[in-house]
Coordinates of C-alpha atoms in Angstrom, one line a residue:
X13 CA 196.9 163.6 147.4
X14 CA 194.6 165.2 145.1
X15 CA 194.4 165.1 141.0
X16 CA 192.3 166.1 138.6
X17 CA 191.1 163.8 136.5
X18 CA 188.7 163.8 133.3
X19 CA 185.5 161.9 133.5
X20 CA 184.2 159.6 130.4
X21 CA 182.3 161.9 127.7
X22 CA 179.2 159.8 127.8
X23 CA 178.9 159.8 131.3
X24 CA 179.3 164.1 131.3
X25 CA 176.4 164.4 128.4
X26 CA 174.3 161.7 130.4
X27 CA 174.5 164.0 133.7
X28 CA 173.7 167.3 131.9
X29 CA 170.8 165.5 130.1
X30 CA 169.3 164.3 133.6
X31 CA 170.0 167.7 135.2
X32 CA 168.3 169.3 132.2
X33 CA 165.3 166.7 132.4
X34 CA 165.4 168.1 136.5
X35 CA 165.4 171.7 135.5
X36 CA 162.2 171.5 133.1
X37 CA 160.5 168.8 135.3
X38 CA 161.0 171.6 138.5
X39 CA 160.1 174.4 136.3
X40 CA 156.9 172.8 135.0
X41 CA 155.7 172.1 138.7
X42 CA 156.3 175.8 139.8
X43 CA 154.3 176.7 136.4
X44 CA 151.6 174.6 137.7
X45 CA 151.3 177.0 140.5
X46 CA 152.0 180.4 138.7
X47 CA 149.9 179.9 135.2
X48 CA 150.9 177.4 132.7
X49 CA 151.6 180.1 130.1
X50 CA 154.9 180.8 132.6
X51 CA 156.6 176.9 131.5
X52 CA 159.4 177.9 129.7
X53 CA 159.2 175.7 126.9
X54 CA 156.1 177.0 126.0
X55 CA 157.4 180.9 126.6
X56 CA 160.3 180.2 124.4
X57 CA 158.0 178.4 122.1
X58 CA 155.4 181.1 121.5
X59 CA 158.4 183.2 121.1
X60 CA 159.3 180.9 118.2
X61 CA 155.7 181.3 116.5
X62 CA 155.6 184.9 116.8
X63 CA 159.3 185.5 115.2
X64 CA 158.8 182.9 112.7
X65 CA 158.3 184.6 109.0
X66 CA 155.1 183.8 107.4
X67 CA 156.1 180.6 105.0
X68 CA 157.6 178.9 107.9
X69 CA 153.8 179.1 109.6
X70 CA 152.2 178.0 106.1
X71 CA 154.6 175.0 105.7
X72 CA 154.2 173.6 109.0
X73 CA 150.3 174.0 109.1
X74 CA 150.5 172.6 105.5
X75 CA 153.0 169.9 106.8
X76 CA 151.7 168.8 110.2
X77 CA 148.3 170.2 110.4
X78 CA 147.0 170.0 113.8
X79 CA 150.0 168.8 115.1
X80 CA 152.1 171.4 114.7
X81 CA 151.9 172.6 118.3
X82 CA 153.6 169.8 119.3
X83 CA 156.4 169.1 116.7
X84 CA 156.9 173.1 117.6
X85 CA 157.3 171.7 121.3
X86 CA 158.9 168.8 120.7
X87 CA 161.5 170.6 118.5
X88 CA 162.0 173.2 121.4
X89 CA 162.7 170.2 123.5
X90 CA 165.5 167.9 121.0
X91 CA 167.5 171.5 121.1
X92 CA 166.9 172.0 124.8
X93 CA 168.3 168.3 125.0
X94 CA 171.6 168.9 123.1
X95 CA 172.3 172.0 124.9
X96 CA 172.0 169.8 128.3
X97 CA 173.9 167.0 127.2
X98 CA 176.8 170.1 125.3
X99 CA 176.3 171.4 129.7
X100 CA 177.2 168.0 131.1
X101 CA 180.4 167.2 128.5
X102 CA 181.6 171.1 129.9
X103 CA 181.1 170.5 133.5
X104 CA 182.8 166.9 133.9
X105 CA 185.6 169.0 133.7
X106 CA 184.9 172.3 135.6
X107 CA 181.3 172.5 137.0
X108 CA 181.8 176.2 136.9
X109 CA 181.2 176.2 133.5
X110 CA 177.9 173.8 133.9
X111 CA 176.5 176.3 136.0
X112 CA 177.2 178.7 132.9
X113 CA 175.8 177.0 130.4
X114 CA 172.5 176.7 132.9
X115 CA 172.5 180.1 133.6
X116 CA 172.2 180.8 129.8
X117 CA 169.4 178.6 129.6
X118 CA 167.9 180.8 132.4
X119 CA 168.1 184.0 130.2
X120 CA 166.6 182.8 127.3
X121 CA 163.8 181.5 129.4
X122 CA 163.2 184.4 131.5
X123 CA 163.4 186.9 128.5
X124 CA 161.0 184.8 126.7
X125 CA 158.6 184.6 129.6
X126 CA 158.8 187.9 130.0
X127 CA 157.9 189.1 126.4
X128 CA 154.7 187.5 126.4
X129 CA 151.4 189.9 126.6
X130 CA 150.0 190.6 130.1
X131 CA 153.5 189.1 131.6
X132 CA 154.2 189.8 135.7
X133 CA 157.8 189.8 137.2
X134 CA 156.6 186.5 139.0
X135 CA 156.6 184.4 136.2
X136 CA 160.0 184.5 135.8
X137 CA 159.7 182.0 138.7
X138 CA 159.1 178.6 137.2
X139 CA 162.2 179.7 135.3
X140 CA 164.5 180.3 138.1
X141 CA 163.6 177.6 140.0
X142 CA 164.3 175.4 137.7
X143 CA 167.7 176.3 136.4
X144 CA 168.5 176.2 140.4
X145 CA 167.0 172.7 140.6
X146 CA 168.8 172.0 137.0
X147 CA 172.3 173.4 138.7
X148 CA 172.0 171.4 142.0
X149 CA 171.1 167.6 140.2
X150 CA 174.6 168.9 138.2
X151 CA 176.0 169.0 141.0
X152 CA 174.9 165.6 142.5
X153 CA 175.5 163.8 139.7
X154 CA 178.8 165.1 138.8
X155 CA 180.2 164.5 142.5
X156 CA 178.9 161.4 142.4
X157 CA 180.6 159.9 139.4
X158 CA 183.8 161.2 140.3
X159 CA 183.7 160.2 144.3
X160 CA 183.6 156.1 144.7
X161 CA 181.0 155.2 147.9
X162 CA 182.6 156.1 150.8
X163 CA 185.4 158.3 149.5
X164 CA 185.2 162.0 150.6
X165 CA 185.6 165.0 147.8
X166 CA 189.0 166.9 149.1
X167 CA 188.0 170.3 149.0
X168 CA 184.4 170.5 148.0
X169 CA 185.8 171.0 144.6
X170 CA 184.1 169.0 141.9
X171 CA 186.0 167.1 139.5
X172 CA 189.1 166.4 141.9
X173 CA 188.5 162.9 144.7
X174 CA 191.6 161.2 146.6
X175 CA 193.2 158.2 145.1
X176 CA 190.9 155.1 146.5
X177 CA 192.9 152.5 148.1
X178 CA 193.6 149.3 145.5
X179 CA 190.2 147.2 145.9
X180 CA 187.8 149.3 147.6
X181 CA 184.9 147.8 148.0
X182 CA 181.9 148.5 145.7
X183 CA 184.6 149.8 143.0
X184 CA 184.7 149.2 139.2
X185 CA 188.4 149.7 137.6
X186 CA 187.8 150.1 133.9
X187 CA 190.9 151.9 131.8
X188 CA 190.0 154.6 131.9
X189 CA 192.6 157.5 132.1
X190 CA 193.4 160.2 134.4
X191 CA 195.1 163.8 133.1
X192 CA 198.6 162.4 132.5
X193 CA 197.8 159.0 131.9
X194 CA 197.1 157.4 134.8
X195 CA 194.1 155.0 135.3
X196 CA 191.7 155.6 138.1
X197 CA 188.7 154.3 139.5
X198 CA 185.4 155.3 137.7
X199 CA 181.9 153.8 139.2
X200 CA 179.2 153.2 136.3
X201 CA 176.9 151.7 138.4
X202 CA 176.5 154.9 140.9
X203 CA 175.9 157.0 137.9
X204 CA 172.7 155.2 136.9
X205 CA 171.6 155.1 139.6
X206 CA 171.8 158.8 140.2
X207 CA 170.1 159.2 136.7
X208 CA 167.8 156.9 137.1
X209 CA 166.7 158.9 140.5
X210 CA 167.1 162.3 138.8
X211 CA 164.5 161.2 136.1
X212 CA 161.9 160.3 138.5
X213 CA 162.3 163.4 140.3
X214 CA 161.7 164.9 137.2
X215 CA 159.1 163.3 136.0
X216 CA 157.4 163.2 139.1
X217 CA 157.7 167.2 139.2
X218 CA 156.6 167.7 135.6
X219 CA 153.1 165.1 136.3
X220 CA 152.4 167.0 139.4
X221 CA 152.8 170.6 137.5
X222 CA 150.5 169.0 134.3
X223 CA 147.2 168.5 137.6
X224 CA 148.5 171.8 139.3
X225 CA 147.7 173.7 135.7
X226 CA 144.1 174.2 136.3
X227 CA 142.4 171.4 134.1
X228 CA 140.7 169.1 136.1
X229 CA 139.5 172.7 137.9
X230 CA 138.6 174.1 134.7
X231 CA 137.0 170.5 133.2
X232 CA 134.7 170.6 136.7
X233 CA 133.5 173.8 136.1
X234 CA 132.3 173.4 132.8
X235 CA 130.7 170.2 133.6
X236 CA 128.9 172.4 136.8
X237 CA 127.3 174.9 134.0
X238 CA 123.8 174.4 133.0
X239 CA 123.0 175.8 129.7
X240 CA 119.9 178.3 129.6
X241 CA 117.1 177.5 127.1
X242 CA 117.9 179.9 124.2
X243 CA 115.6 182.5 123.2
X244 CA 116.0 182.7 119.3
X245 CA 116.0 178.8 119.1
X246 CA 117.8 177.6 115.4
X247 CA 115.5 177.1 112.4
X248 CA 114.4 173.3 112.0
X249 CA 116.4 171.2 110.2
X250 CA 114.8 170.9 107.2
X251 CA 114.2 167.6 106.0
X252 CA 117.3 166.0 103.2
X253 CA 120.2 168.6 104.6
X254 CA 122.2 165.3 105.2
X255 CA 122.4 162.5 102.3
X256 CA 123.7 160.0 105.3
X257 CA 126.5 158.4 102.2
X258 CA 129.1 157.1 104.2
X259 CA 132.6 159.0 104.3
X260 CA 130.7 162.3 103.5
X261 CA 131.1 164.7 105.8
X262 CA 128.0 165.2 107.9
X263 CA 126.2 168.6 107.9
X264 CA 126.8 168.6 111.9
X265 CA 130.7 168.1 112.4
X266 CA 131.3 166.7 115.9
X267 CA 132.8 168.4 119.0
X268 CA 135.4 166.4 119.0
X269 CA 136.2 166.5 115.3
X270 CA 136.2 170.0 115.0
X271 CA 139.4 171.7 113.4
X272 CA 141.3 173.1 116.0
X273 CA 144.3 176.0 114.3
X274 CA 145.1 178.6 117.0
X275 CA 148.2 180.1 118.4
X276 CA 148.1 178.4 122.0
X277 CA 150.8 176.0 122.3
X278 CA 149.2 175.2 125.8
X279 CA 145.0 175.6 125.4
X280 CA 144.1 178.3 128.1
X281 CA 142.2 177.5 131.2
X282 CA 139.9 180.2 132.0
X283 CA 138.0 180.1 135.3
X284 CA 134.6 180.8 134.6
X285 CA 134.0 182.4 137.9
X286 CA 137.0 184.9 137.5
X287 CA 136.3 185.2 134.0
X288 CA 135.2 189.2 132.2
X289 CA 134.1 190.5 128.8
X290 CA 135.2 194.1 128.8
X291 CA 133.9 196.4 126.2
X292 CA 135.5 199.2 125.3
X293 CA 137.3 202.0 123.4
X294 CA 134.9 204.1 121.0
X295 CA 131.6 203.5 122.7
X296 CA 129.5 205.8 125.0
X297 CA 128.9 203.2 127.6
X298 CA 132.2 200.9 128.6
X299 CA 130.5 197.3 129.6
X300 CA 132.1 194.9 131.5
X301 CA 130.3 191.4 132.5
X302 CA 130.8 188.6 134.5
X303 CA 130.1 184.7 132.9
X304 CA 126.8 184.7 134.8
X305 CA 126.1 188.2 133.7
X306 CA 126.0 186.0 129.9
X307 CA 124.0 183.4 131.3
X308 CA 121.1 185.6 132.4
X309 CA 120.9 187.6 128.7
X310 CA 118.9 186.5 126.2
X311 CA 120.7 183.7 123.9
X312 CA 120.7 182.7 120.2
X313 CA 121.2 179.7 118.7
X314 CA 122.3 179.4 114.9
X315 CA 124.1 176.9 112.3
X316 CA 127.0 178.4 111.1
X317 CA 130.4 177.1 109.4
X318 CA 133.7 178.3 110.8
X319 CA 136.5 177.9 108.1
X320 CA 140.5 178.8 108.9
X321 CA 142.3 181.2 106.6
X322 CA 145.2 178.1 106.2
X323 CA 143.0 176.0 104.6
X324 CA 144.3 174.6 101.0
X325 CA 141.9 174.1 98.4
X326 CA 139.9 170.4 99.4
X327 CA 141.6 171.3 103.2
X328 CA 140.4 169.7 106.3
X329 CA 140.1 173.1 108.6
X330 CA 136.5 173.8 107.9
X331 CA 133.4 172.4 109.9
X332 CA 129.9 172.9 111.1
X333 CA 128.6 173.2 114.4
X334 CA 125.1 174.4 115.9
X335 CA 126.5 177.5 118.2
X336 CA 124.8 179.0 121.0
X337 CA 125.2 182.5 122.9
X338 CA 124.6 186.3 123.2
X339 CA 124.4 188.4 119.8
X340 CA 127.3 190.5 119.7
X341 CA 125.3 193.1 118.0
X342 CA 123.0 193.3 121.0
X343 CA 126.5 194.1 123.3
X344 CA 127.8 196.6 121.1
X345 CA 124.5 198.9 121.0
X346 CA 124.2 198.4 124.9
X347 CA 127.6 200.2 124.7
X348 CA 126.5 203.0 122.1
X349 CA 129.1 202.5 118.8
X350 CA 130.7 206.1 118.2
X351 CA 130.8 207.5 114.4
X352 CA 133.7 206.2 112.8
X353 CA 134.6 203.2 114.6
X354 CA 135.1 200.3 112.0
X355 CA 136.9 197.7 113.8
X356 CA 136.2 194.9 116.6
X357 CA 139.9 194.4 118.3
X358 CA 139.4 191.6 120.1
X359 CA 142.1 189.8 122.5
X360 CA 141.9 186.4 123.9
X361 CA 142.5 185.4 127.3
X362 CA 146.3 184.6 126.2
X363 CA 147.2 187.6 124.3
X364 CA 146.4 186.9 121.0
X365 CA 144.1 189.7 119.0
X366 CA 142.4 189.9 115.9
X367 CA 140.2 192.7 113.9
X368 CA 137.0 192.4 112.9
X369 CA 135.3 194.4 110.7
X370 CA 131.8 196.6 112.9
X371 CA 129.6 196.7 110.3
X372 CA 129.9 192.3 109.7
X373 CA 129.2 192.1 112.9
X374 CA 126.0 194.6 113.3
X375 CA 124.3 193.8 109.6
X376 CA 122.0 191.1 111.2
X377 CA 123.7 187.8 110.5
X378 CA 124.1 185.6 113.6
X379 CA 127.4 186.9 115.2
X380 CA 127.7 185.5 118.9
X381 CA 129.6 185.7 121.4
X382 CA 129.4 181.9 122.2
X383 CA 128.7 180.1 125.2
X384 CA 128.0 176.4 123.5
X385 CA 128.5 174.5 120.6
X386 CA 126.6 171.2 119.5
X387 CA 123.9 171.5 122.8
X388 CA 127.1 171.0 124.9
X389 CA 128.9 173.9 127.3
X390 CA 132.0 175.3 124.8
X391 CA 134.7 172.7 124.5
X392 CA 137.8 174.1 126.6
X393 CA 139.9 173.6 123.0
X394 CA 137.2 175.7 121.4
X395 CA 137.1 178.6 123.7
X396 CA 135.8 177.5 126.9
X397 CA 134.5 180.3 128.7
X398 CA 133.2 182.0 125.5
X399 CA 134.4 183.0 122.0
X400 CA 133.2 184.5 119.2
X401 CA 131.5 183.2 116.1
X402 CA 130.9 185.2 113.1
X403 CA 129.3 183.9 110.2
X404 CA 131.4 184.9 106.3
X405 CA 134.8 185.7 108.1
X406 CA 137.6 183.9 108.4
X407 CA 138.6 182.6 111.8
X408 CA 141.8 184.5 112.2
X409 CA 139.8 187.7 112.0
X410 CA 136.5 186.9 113.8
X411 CA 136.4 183.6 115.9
X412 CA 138.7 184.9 118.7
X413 CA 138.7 182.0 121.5
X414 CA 138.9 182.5 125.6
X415 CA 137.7 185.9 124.2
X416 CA 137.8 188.5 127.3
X417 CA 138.4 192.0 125.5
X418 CA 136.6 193.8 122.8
X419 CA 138.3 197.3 121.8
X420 CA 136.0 199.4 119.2
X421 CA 138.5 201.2 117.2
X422 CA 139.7 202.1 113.2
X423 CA 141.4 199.6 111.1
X424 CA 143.9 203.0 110.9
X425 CA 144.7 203.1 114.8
X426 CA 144.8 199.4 115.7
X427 CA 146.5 195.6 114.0
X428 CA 145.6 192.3 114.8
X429 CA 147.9 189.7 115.7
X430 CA 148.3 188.4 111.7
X431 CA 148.3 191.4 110.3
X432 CA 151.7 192.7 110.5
X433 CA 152.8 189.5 109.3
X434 CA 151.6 189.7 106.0
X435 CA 147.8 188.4 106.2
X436 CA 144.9 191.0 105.3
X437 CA 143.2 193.2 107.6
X438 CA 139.9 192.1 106.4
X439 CA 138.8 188.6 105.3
X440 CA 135.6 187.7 103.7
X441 CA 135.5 183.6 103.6
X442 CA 135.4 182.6 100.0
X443 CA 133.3 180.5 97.8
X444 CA 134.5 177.3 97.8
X445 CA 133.9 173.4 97.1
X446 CA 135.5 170.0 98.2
X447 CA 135.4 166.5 96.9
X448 CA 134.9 164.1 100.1
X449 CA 134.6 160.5 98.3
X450 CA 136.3 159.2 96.3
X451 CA 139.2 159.9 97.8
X452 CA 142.3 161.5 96.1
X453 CA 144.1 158.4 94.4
X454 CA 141.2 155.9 95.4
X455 CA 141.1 152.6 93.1
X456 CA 137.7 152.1 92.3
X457 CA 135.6 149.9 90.4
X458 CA 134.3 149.9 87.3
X459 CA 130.0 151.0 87.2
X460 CA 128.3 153.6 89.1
X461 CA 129.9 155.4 91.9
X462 CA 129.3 158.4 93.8
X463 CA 131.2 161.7 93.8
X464 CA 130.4 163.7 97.2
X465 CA 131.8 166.3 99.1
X466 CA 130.3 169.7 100.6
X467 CA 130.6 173.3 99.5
X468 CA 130.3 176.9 101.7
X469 CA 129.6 180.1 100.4
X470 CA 128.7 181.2 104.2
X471 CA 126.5 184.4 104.6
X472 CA 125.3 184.3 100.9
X473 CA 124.8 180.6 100.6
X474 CA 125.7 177.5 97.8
X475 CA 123.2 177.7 94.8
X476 CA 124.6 175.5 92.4
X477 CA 127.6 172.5 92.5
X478 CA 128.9 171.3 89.1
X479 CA 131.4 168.5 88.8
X480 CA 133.1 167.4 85.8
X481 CA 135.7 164.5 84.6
X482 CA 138.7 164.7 82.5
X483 CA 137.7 168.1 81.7
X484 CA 134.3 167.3 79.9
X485 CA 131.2 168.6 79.7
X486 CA 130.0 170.2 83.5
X487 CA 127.4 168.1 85.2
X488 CA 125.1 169.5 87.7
X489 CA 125.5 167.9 91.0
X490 CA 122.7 167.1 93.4
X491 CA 122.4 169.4 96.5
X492 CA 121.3 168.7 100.0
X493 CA 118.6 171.2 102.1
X494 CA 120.0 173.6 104.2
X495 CA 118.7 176.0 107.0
X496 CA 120.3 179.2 105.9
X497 CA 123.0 180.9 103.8
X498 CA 125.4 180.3 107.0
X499 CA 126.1 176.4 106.0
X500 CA 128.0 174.3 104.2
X501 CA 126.0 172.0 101.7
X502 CA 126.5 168.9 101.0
X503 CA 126.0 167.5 96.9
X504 CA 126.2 164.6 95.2
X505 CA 126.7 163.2 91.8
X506 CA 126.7 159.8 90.3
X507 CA 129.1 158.6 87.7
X508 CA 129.3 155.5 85.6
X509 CA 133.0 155.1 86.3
X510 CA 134.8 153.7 83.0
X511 CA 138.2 151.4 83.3
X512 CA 141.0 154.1 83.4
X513 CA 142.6 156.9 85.4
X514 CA 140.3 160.1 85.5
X515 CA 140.8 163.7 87.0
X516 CA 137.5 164.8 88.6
X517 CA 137.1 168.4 89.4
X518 CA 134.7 170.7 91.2
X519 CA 133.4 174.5 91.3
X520 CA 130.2 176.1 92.9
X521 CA 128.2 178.8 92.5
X522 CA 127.1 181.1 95.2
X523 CA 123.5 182.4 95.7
X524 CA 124.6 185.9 94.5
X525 CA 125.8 183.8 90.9
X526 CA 128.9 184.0 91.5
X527 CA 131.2 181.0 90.9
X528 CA 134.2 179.5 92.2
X529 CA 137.5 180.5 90.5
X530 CA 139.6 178.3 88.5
X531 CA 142.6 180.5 89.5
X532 CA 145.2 178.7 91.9
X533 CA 146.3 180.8 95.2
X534 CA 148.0 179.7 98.2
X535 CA 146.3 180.2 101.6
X536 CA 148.3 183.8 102.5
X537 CA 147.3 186.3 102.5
X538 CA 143.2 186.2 102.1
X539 CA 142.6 182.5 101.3
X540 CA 142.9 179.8 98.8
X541 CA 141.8 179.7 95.6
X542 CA 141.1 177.0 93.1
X543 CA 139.1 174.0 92.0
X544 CA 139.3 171.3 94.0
X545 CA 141.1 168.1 91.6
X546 CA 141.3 164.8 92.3
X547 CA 142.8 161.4 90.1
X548 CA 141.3 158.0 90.6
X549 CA 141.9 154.8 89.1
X550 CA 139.3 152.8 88.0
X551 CA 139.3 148.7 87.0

């Protein structure tokens, strides 16, 4: 005789959760295959990014820095959770409606996928497979917590088994209740076993999708690239542009140190081989080159400080590096510049655009389309193929990464990704100064001590630093060499450090004599302003 009966709750949320761990693991192996942009968590993340107003981005840069990419991803995946574990709690009673539920999931992902620039009808693939793979571990699981080992479903129809006989073998007999009140036989151990084999599935599935993205394949071919000898070497360091004072930031910020704020949730993996620079729109001459087309031009190399629009007054998103690639300037006569074009659309390899302004670009300051950074082939974080570097601008208007598109065009005809979301068009970096040591709420000792920090003023250049405590008298700080008006600077100033708690400050003054302002504004929508204030306690 058949009966329905109603499986524990736990056990319904604990198969949805292992079929939805199935489902992603799946989808991310097809991804693997079909571009890792197509992962659905990522599509539905970027998705997230792009709809989310502008303070949302500024408290979660401001709150997790660097990281937060992957709370966004992580967040995407608690939600994903509870809506597998809500699927597995439906179908223990009707698997008609766990197939619903995972169907739902489908739409969202495949209309996510699908909105992203450059999108194909075969990314919608990873998607679908996975939801398929999601609805047939469902399936399995759910059968086999409500059939005992040996015992038949009546019916193919899940959630219904025959009565099995009083002390079958290999059968637990906890109380728990059928529809009506009657106990029947439920098997605990058969379901963790089943989960336990759907999560290596799906972990196995997810690990091979992670090497089938194209990173190792991508991480060879950088290593394969040897870097020309540039024609326009960098000016000498000059001797005294670092004081060496330990927790100072150096004038070369590492590779691997190097702020990283973009809007890739998953960092592109451009095959050099396959990889273009198209140039086009308002020019005489459309160009298009190759990665070896690059290679063979003529190369610059110059020291220049990238800095990122998010950055809070004394923030960490600003660093030095020693770039190395073909003047932009050089590319843009080659293609003949027509009257009236003002702006540089550029669009990296996934989708993301930003504005630059021509005449930055063409005025003679360094602007490169970059091929190295720090005598090493581009980082794949920091742009690997190429990206652009332009000295005075902030990032999100000039330091496009996995660059592959340059539209000349009017700041009238074409926006950049960040501008219709409240940030300006056009973005000069401002002047401005940070306190390195001591840090903010240090205890210090009383005698001499050293404030230190760095100050950028790029394409104009740092003249003076002034630091002064408990709002006193100014003091003129000590400033380090530097090779150009493209750096930071480091300065330094010593302080007999009395017993007490002290506010230190900072401002500079820029080449042209311009200095700092004291006024405080937030990062949105052309940069922070504001002295950079610290307390310490001292004795």
């Amino acid at each position: 005789m058949q009966r329905k009966h109603v499986v524990p709750g736990w056990a319904g949320a604990l198969a949805g959760l292992v079929a939805g761990c199935v489902a992603l693991g799946v989808a991310q192996l097809v991804a693997g295959i079909v571009g890792p942009g197509t992962f659905p968590v990522v599509a539905v993340g970027d998705v997230a990014v792009d709809l989310a107003p502008p303070p949302v981005k500024d408290f979660a840069i401001e709150t997790f820095g660097e990281n937060d990419k992957a709370v966004l991803i992580g967040g995407v995946l608690v939600v994903l959770a509870l809506v597998a574990t809500a699927i597995g709690i439906l179908a223990r009673r009707r698997l008609v409606l766990g197939y619903a539920g995972l169907a739902a999931f489908g739409v969202v992902g495949v209309l996510a996928v699908l909105t992203r620039p450059g999108s194909r009808p075969l990314d919608v693939l990873p998607t679908v497979v996975g939801v398929l793979a999601g609805a047939w571990a469902l399936r399995w699981l759910i059968r086999r917590i409500t059939t005992p080992s040996g015992q038949p479903v009546p019916g193919g129809t899940a959630g219904e088994r025959e009565e099995p006989p009083q002390g079958a073998a290999g059968v637990e007999r906890p109380a728990v209740m059928r529809a009506g009140g009657e106990p029947y036989a439920f098997d605990r151990r058969r379901l963790l076993t089943g989960a336990a084999g759907g999560v290596v599935i799906a972990g196995a599935a997810a690990v091979l999708g992670r090497e089938l993205t194209g990173r190792a394949m991508v991480d060879s071919a950088r290593v394969a690239v040897k870097l020309p000898a540039p024609a326009v070497p960098a000016r000498p360091l000059p001797p005294g542009v670092d004081f060496g004072i330990n927790g100072l930031s150096p004038f070369v910020t590492a590779n691997q140190g190097f702020y990283r704020v973009d809007t890739a949730l998953v960092v592109p993996q451009v095959d050099p081989e396959t990889w273009t620079l198209r140039i086009h729109g308002m020019v005489d001459r459309p160009i298009e080159l190759t990665y070896a087309d690059l290679l063979r031009r003529p190369l610059t190399e110059a020291d220049v400080t990238l800095a990122c629009v998010s950055n809070e007054v004394g923030g960490p998103y600003v660093g030095n590096a020693r770039w190395l690639g073909v003047r932009m300037a050089d590319l843009l006569r080659e293609a003949g510049i027509q009257s009236g074009a003002d702006m540089l659309l550029s669009t990296s390899h996934d989708g993301f655009t930003c504005g630059t302004p021509v005449d930055v670009v063409t005025d003679g300051r360094d602007a490169l389309f970059a091929i190295a950074m720090n005598g090493e082939v581009l980082p794949v974080d920091h742009g690997f193929p190429v990206r652009q570097v332009v000295p005075g601008l902030y990032g999100y208007v000039s330091a496009t990464k996995w660059v592959v598109d340059v539209k000349v065009t009017r700041f009238d005809r074409d926006e950049a990704y960040w501008t219709p979301r409240g940030w300006a068009a056009q973005a000069p970096i401002k002047t401005q100064s940070r306190i390195d040591l001591p840090g903010s709420g240090a205890s210090l000792e009383p005698g001499r001590t050293t404030i230190a920090g760095v100050a950028w003023a790029q394409h104009t250049g740092i003249d003076a630093v002034e630091v002064r405590v408990d709002r006193g008298a100014w003091q003129r700080a000590r400033l380090a060499q530097v090779p150009g008006p493209d750096t930071w600077r480091q300065w330094a100033l010593d302080w007999d450090a009395p017993a007490g708690r002290h506010t230190i400050e900072v401002r500079a003054t820029d080449a042209a004599g311009r200095t700092q302002t004291e006024r405080q504004a937030p990062p949105a929508p052309d940069g922070a302003t504001g002295w950079h204030t610290i307390t310490v306690k001292v004795g």
